Amino acid sequence: MIERKKGLQIGGFIIGAAALVLVALSLSSNQATTAEAVSNGQQGTIVVNSVGEVKVEPDMAYVHLGAQALADSAEEAQEQVGKRMTAVRQVLSEHGIKEEDIQTARFNVYPEHQYSPNGETTNERYRAQHILRIEYHQIDTVGELIDAASAAGANQIEHTQFALENPEAAEHEAMKQAIEKTRAKADVMAESVGKARGEVLQISDRAAQVHFPTQDFSGARNESADSSSVSTVIEAGEVQITQSVDVVYRLQ
């Protein structure tokens, strides 16, 4: 029994000694890491934010148009809208627009109530509406497309939004501009404290902000579209891409 107790005591001593060694090694490692961090901190860094902006002409458009009708029954309203939209789709096909580039943006049928001065319902009619979202790549003829659709029966012309088919190139150019601007800012900041801009340590970007120009036609050519003889004038404008970056430079 005595020899067994001695063995347990010796084993416990060895385990305790090993634990002390591990703690010492850990403290030494942490001290080295802290010393390295302090050394880097003494060298210093410059954190600079800048923004790059690029404006380019759009090469595609999203046209929102369709038809609506008001009738005594929901079936009659839908039938009227259906006839108009059949003619509109024919025009879109003649302009080379593929079916996959046409989507239904909105379709609904709902009752509209008319009320007397005392609040009683005097009449109930139904309004049907069908709006398409059309992807169109012939920027120069967007006005002609809208006019042709209106002549075919589209009496709900909402808005046209211009865009870029591949915005990545413009976003990259805006990013390059932003990074270049950070160099000049970093030089001024470093010079003001008697130092110089060193190498880049880190670069991070934020999501690009893209502004798409839009022309709104809501209410301008709706119910009176059939009788309108005025050509639609489209001014696409420019797509504006803004890119923000943060760059960390070494201060030396």
Tab-separated table of C-alpha atoms in Angstrom:
chain	number	residue	atom	x	y	z
A	1	MET	CA	0.000	0.000	0.000
A	2	ILE	CA	2.871	2.396	0.851
A	3	GLU	CA	4.635	1.821	-2.511
A	4	ARG	CA	1.397	2.480	-4.372
A	5	LYS	CA	0.887	5.796	-2.587
A	6	LYS	CA	4.447	6.810	-3.440
A	7	GLY	CA	3.817	5.971	-7.086
A	8	LEU	CA	0.692	8.127	-7.092
A	9	GLN	CA	2.531	11.008	-5.486
A	10	ILE	CA	5.387	10.821	-8.007
A	11	GLY	CA	2.915	10.657	-10.915
A	12	GLY	CA	1.026	13.654	-9.610
A	13	PHE	CA	4.271	15.588	-9.270
A	14	ILE	CA	5.251	14.828	-12.881
A	15	ILE	CA	1.834	15.901	-14.209
A	16	GLY	CA	1.972	19.118	-12.207
A	17	ALA	CA	5.470	19.886	-13.458
A	18	ALA	CA	4.368	19.290	-17.064
A	19	ALA	CA	1.432	21.648	-16.595
A	20	LEU	CA	3.763	24.369	-15.259
A	21	VAL	CA	6.017	23.957	-18.305
A	22	LEU	CA	3.053	24.331	-20.666
A	23	VAL	CA	1.889	27.471	-18.860
A	24	ALA	CA	5.386	28.955	-19.083
A	25	LEU	CA	5.603	28.217	-22.803
A	26	SER	CA	2.177	29.761	-23.355
A	27	LEU	CA	3.143	32.934	-21.478
A	28	SER	CA	6.373	33.158	-23.471
A	29	SER	CA	4.461	32.801	-26.750
A	30	ASN	CA	1.914	35.445	-25.742
A	31	GLN	CA	4.696	37.830	-24.742
A	32	ALA	CA	6.388	37.344	-28.120
A	33	THR	CA	3.104	37.990	-29.956
A	34	THR	CA	2.466	41.094	-27.873
A	35	ALA	CA	5.982	42.364	-28.532
A	36	GLU	CA	5.485	41.859	-32.268
A	37	ALA	CA	2.152	43.707	-32.161
A	38	VAL	CA	3.718	46.593	-30.248
A	39	SER	CA	6.527	46.749	-32.796
A	40	ASN	CA	4.041	46.922	-35.678
A	41	GLY	CA	2.004	49.516	-33.844
A	42	GLN	CA	5.108	51.669	-33.372
A	43	GLN	CA	5.723	51.614	-37.120
A	44	GLY	CA	2.200	52.999	-37.677
A	45	THR	CA	-0.324	52.796	-40.474
A	46	ILE	CA	-2.532	55.122	-42.490
A	47	VAL	CA	-6.128	54.192	-43.230
A	48	VAL	CA	-7.524	56.067	-46.219
A	49	ASN	CA	-11.016	56.010	-47.718
A	50	SER	CA	-11.772	57.263	-51.199
A	51	VAL	CA	-14.506	57.089	-53.814
A	52	GLY	CA	-14.281	56.537	-57.549
A	53	GLU	CA	-17.080	57.540	-59.920
A	54	VAL	CA	-17.679	56.499	-63.513
A	55	LYS	CA	-20.448	57.599	-65.877
A	56	VAL	CA	-21.234	55.565	-68.981
A	57	GLU	CA	-23.975	55.502	-71.573
A	58	PRO	CA	-26.528	52.693	-71.065
A	59	ASP	CA	-26.790	49.907	-73.605
A	60	MET	CA	-30.177	48.449	-72.630
A	61	ALA	CA	-33.541	49.453	-71.204
A	62	TYR	CA	-36.393	47.967	-69.205
A	63	VAL	CA	-39.694	49.250	-70.573
A	64	HIS	CA	-42.822	48.910	-68.426
A	65	LEU	CA	-46.092	49.142	-70.340
A	66	GLY	CA	-49.396	47.358	-70.785
A	67	ALA	CA	-53.142	47.830	-70.818
A	68	GLN	CA	-56.064	48.357	-68.502
A	69	ALA	CA	-59.835	48.359	-68.954
A	70	LEU	CA	-62.914	49.190	-66.875
A	71	ALA	CA	-66.119	47.201	-67.452
A	72	ASP	CA	-69.338	46.073	-65.766
A	73	SER	CA	-67.948	42.592	-65.134
A	74	ALA	CA	-64.550	41.132	-64.374
A	75	GLU	CA	-64.805	38.849	-67.419
A	76	GLU	CA	-65.502	41.744	-69.763
A	77	ALA	CA	-62.631	43.801	-68.337
A	78	GLN	CA	-60.200	40.901	-68.754
A	79	GLU	CA	-61.414	40.295	-72.305
A	80	GLN	CA	-60.766	43.906	-73.285
A	81	VAL	CA	-57.304	43.860	-71.763
A	82	GLY	CA	-56.555	40.525	-73.427
A	83	LYS	CA	-57.360	41.908	-76.889
A	84	ARG	CA	-55.111	44.901	-76.324
A	85	MET	CA	-52.242	42.798	-75.033
A	86	THR	CA	-52.436	40.379	-77.964
A	87	ALA	CA	-51.885	43.312	-80.310
A	88	VAL	CA	-49.108	44.718	-78.113
A	89	ARG	CA	-47.256	41.406	-78.081
A	90	GLN	CA	-47.452	41.296	-81.863
A	91	VAL	CA	-45.734	44.685	-82.011
A	92	LEU	CA	-43.037	43.525	-79.598
A	93	SER	CA	-42.366	40.503	-81.798
A	94	GLU	CA	-42.080	42.750	-84.866
A	95	HIS	CA	-39.422	44.753	-83.026
A	96	GLY	CA	-37.337	41.617	-82.528
A	97	ILE	CA	-38.060	41.172	-78.824
A	98	LYS	CA	-37.859	37.554	-77.718
A	99	GLU	CA	-40.364	35.916	-75.402
A	100	GLU	CA	-37.706	35.360	-72.737
A	101	ASP	CA	-37.174	39.135	-72.628
A	102	ILE	CA	-40.844	39.760	-71.757
A	103	GLN	CA	-42.155	39.250	-68.224
A	104	THR	CA	-45.441	40.043	-66.552
A	105	ALA	CA	-44.697	42.736	-63.986
A	106	ARG	CA	-48.262	43.028	-62.719
A	107	PHE	CA	-51.661	41.498	-63.441
A	108	ASN	CA	-54.795	42.094	-61.402
A	109	VAL	CA	-58.573	42.402	-61.578
A	110	TYR	CA	-60.460	44.256	-58.860
A	111	PRO	CA	-63.835	45.930	-58.292
A	112	GLU	CA	-64.234	49.693	-58.207
A	113	HIS	CA	-67.165	51.076	-56.226
A	114	GLN	CA	-68.930	54.352	-56.789
A	115	TYR	CA	-70.641	55.924	-53.808
A	116	SER	CA	-73.515	58.353	-53.377
A	117	PRO	CA	-73.145	61.453	-51.133
A	118	ASN	CA	-74.672	59.521	-48.210
A	119	GLY	CA	-72.065	56.757	-48.557
A	120	GLU	CA	-74.201	54.100	-50.249
A	121	THR	CA	-72.843	52.052	-53.132
A	122	THR	CA	-74.463	53.181	-56.376
A	123	ASN	CA	-72.454	51.209	-58.898
A	124	GLU	CA	-69.792	48.518	-59.049
A	125	ARG	CA	-67.450	48.050	-61.986
A	126	TYR	CA	-64.315	46.000	-62.506
A	127	ARG	CA	-60.865	47.110	-63.577
A	128	ALA	CA	-58.389	44.701	-65.201
A	129	GLN	CA	-54.721	45.531	-65.635
A	130	HIS	CA	-51.784	43.775	-67.276
A	131	ILE	CA	-48.288	45.345	-67.218
A	132	LEU	CA	-45.228	43.902	-68.969
A	133	ARG	CA	-41.541	44.352	-68.176
A	134	ILE	CA	-39.685	44.354	-71.488
A	135	GLU	CA	-35.916	44.003	-71.803
A	136	TYR	CA	-34.888	46.025	-74.854
A	137	HIS	CA	-31.389	46.452	-76.301
A	138	GLN	CA	-32.026	48.980	-79.080
A	139	ILE	CA	-31.591	52.164	-77.067
A	140	ASP	CA	-32.022	54.485	-80.054
A	141	THR	CA	-35.489	53.139	-80.859
A	142	VAL	CA	-37.057	52.947	-77.394
A	143	GLY	CA	-39.345	55.875	-78.253
A	144	GLU	CA	-40.473	54.179	-81.440
A	145	LEU	CA	-41.231	50.976	-79.527
A	146	ILE	CA	-43.398	52.852	-77.031
A	147	ASP	CA	-45.256	54.657	-79.814
A	148	ALA	CA	-45.896	51.408	-81.687
A	149	ALA	CA	-47.128	49.666	-78.538
A	150	SER	CA	-49.420	52.604	-77.765
A	151	ALA	CA	-50.865	52.545	-81.265
A	152	ALA	CA	-51.510	48.800	-80.898
A	153	GLY	CA	-53.509	49.273	-77.686
A	154	ALA	CA	-51.111	49.824	-74.777
A	155	ASN	CA	-52.889	52.507	-72.734
A	156	GLN	CA	-50.725	52.076	-69.611
A	157	ILE	CA	-47.217	53.427	-70.202
A	158	GLU	CA	-45.432	53.493	-66.868
A	159	HIS	CA	-41.670	54.043	-66.991
A	160	THR	CA	-38.437	53.109	-68.727
A	161	GLN	CA	-35.274	52.347	-66.793
A	162	PHE	CA	-31.903	52.330	-68.546
A	163	ALA	CA	-29.126	49.964	-67.515
A	164	LEU	CA	-25.919	48.192	-68.503
A	165	GLU	CA	-25.851	44.654	-69.796
A	166	ASN	CA	-22.408	44.086	-68.231
A	167	PRO	CA	-21.704	46.645	-65.474
A	168	GLU	CA	-18.567	44.868	-64.164
A	169	ALA	CA	-16.118	46.803	-66.397
A	170	ALA	CA	-17.470	50.150	-65.195
A	171	GLU	CA	-17.395	48.989	-61.561
A	172	HIS	CA	-13.742	47.932	-61.924
A	173	GLU	CA	-12.820	51.296	-63.468
A	174	ALA	CA	-14.487	53.109	-60.572
A	175	MET	CA	-12.526	50.932	-58.132
A	176	LYS	CA	-9.217	51.759	-59.850
A	177	GLN	CA	-9.988	55.462	-59.614
A	178	ALA	CA	-10.822	55.151	-55.917
A	179	ILE	CA	-7.564	53.325	-55.136
A	180	GLU	CA	-5.506	55.873	-57.075
A	181	LYS	CA	-7.082	58.686	-55.075
A	182	THR	CA	-6.089	57.040	-51.804
A	183	ARG	CA	-2.394	57.352	-52.737
A	184	ALA	CA	-2.546	61.140	-52.931
A	185	LYS	CA	-4.482	61.334	-49.659
A	186	ALA	CA	-2.013	59.021	-47.922
A	187	ASP	CA	0.948	61.104	-49.155
A	188	VAL	CA	-0.543	64.281	-47.687
A	189	MET	CA	-1.371	62.596	-44.379
A	190	ALA	CA	2.100	61.063	-44.029
A	191	GLU	CA	3.888	64.277	-45.015
A	192	SER	CA	1.928	66.255	-42.438
A	193	VAL	CA	3.536	64.196	-39.633
A	194	GLY	CA	7.012	64.100	-41.178
A	195	LYS	CA	6.794	60.592	-42.571
A	196	ALA	CA	6.220	58.868	-45.901
A	197	ARG	CA	3.652	56.499	-47.356
A	198	GLY	CA	4.784	52.895	-47.338
A	199	GLU	CA	3.478	49.772	-49.005
A	200	VAL	CA	-0.154	48.688	-49.057
A	201	LEU	CA	-1.074	46.416	-46.161
A	202	GLN	CA	-4.789	45.916	-46.825
A	203	ILE	CA	-7.520	46.888	-49.287
A	204	SER	CA	-11.246	46.462	-48.763
A	205	ASP	CA	-14.125	47.613	-50.927
A	206	ARG	CA	-17.794	48.225	-50.370
A	207	ALA	CA	-20.690	47.277	-52.634
A	208	ALA	CA	-20.797	49.484	-55.719
A	209	GLN	CA	-23.642	51.993	-55.878
A	210	VAL	CA	-25.242	52.140	-59.325
A	211	HIS	CA	-27.724	54.829	-60.348
A	212	PHE	CA	-29.861	53.901	-63.352
A	213	PRO	CA	-31.572	56.813	-65.151
A	214	THR	CA	-35.350	56.445	-65.402
A	215	GLN	CA	-38.022	58.178	-67.443
A	216	ASP	CA	-41.444	58.091	-65.856
A	217	PHE	CA	-44.501	58.232	-68.112
A	218	SER	CA	-47.120	57.435	-65.455
A	219	GLY	CA	-50.300	59.331	-66.208
A	220	ALA	CA	-48.818	61.137	-69.195
A	221	ARG	CA	-50.090	58.804	-71.903
A	222	ASN	CA	-52.354	56.384	-70.123
A	223	GLU	CA	-56.050	56.586	-70.985
A	224	SER	CA	-55.421	59.009	-73.852
A	225	ALA	CA	-52.716	56.909	-75.525
A	226	ASP	CA	-54.974	55.859	-78.440
A	227	SER	CA	-55.636	59.420	-79.518
A	228	SER	CA	-52.113	60.718	-78.970
A	229	SER	CA	-50.122	61.580	-82.098
A	230	VAL	CA	-47.083	62.985	-80.301
A	231	SER	CA	-43.882	60.982	-80.749
A	232	THR	CA	-42.230	59.834	-77.572
A	233	VAL	CA	-38.805	61.378	-77.003
A	234	ILE	CA	-36.402	59.319	-74.915
A	235	GLU	CA	-33.274	60.774	-73.331
A	236	ALA	CA	-31.397	57.888	-71.810
A	237	GLY	CA	-28.907	59.896	-69.780
A	238	GLU	CA	-25.946	58.154	-68.160
A	239	VAL	CA	-25.512	55.298	-65.727
A	240	GLN	CA	-23.493	56.437	-62.704
A	241	ILE	CA	-21.345	53.921	-60.832
A	242	THR	CA	-19.795	54.848	-57.472
A	243	GLN	CA	-17.237	52.620	-55.743
A	244	SER	CA	-15.807	53.202	-52.249
A	245	VAL	CA	-12.580	51.585	-50.970
A	246	ASP	CA	-10.533	51.567	-47.751
A	247	VAL	CA	-6.768	51.171	-48.101
A	248	VAL	CA	-4.290	50.653	-45.262
A	249	TYR	CA	-0.727	51.898	-45.928
A	250	ARG	CA	2.352	51.459	-43.777
A	251	LEU	CA	3.622	54.729	-42.277
A	252	GLN	CA	7.405	54.964	-42.587
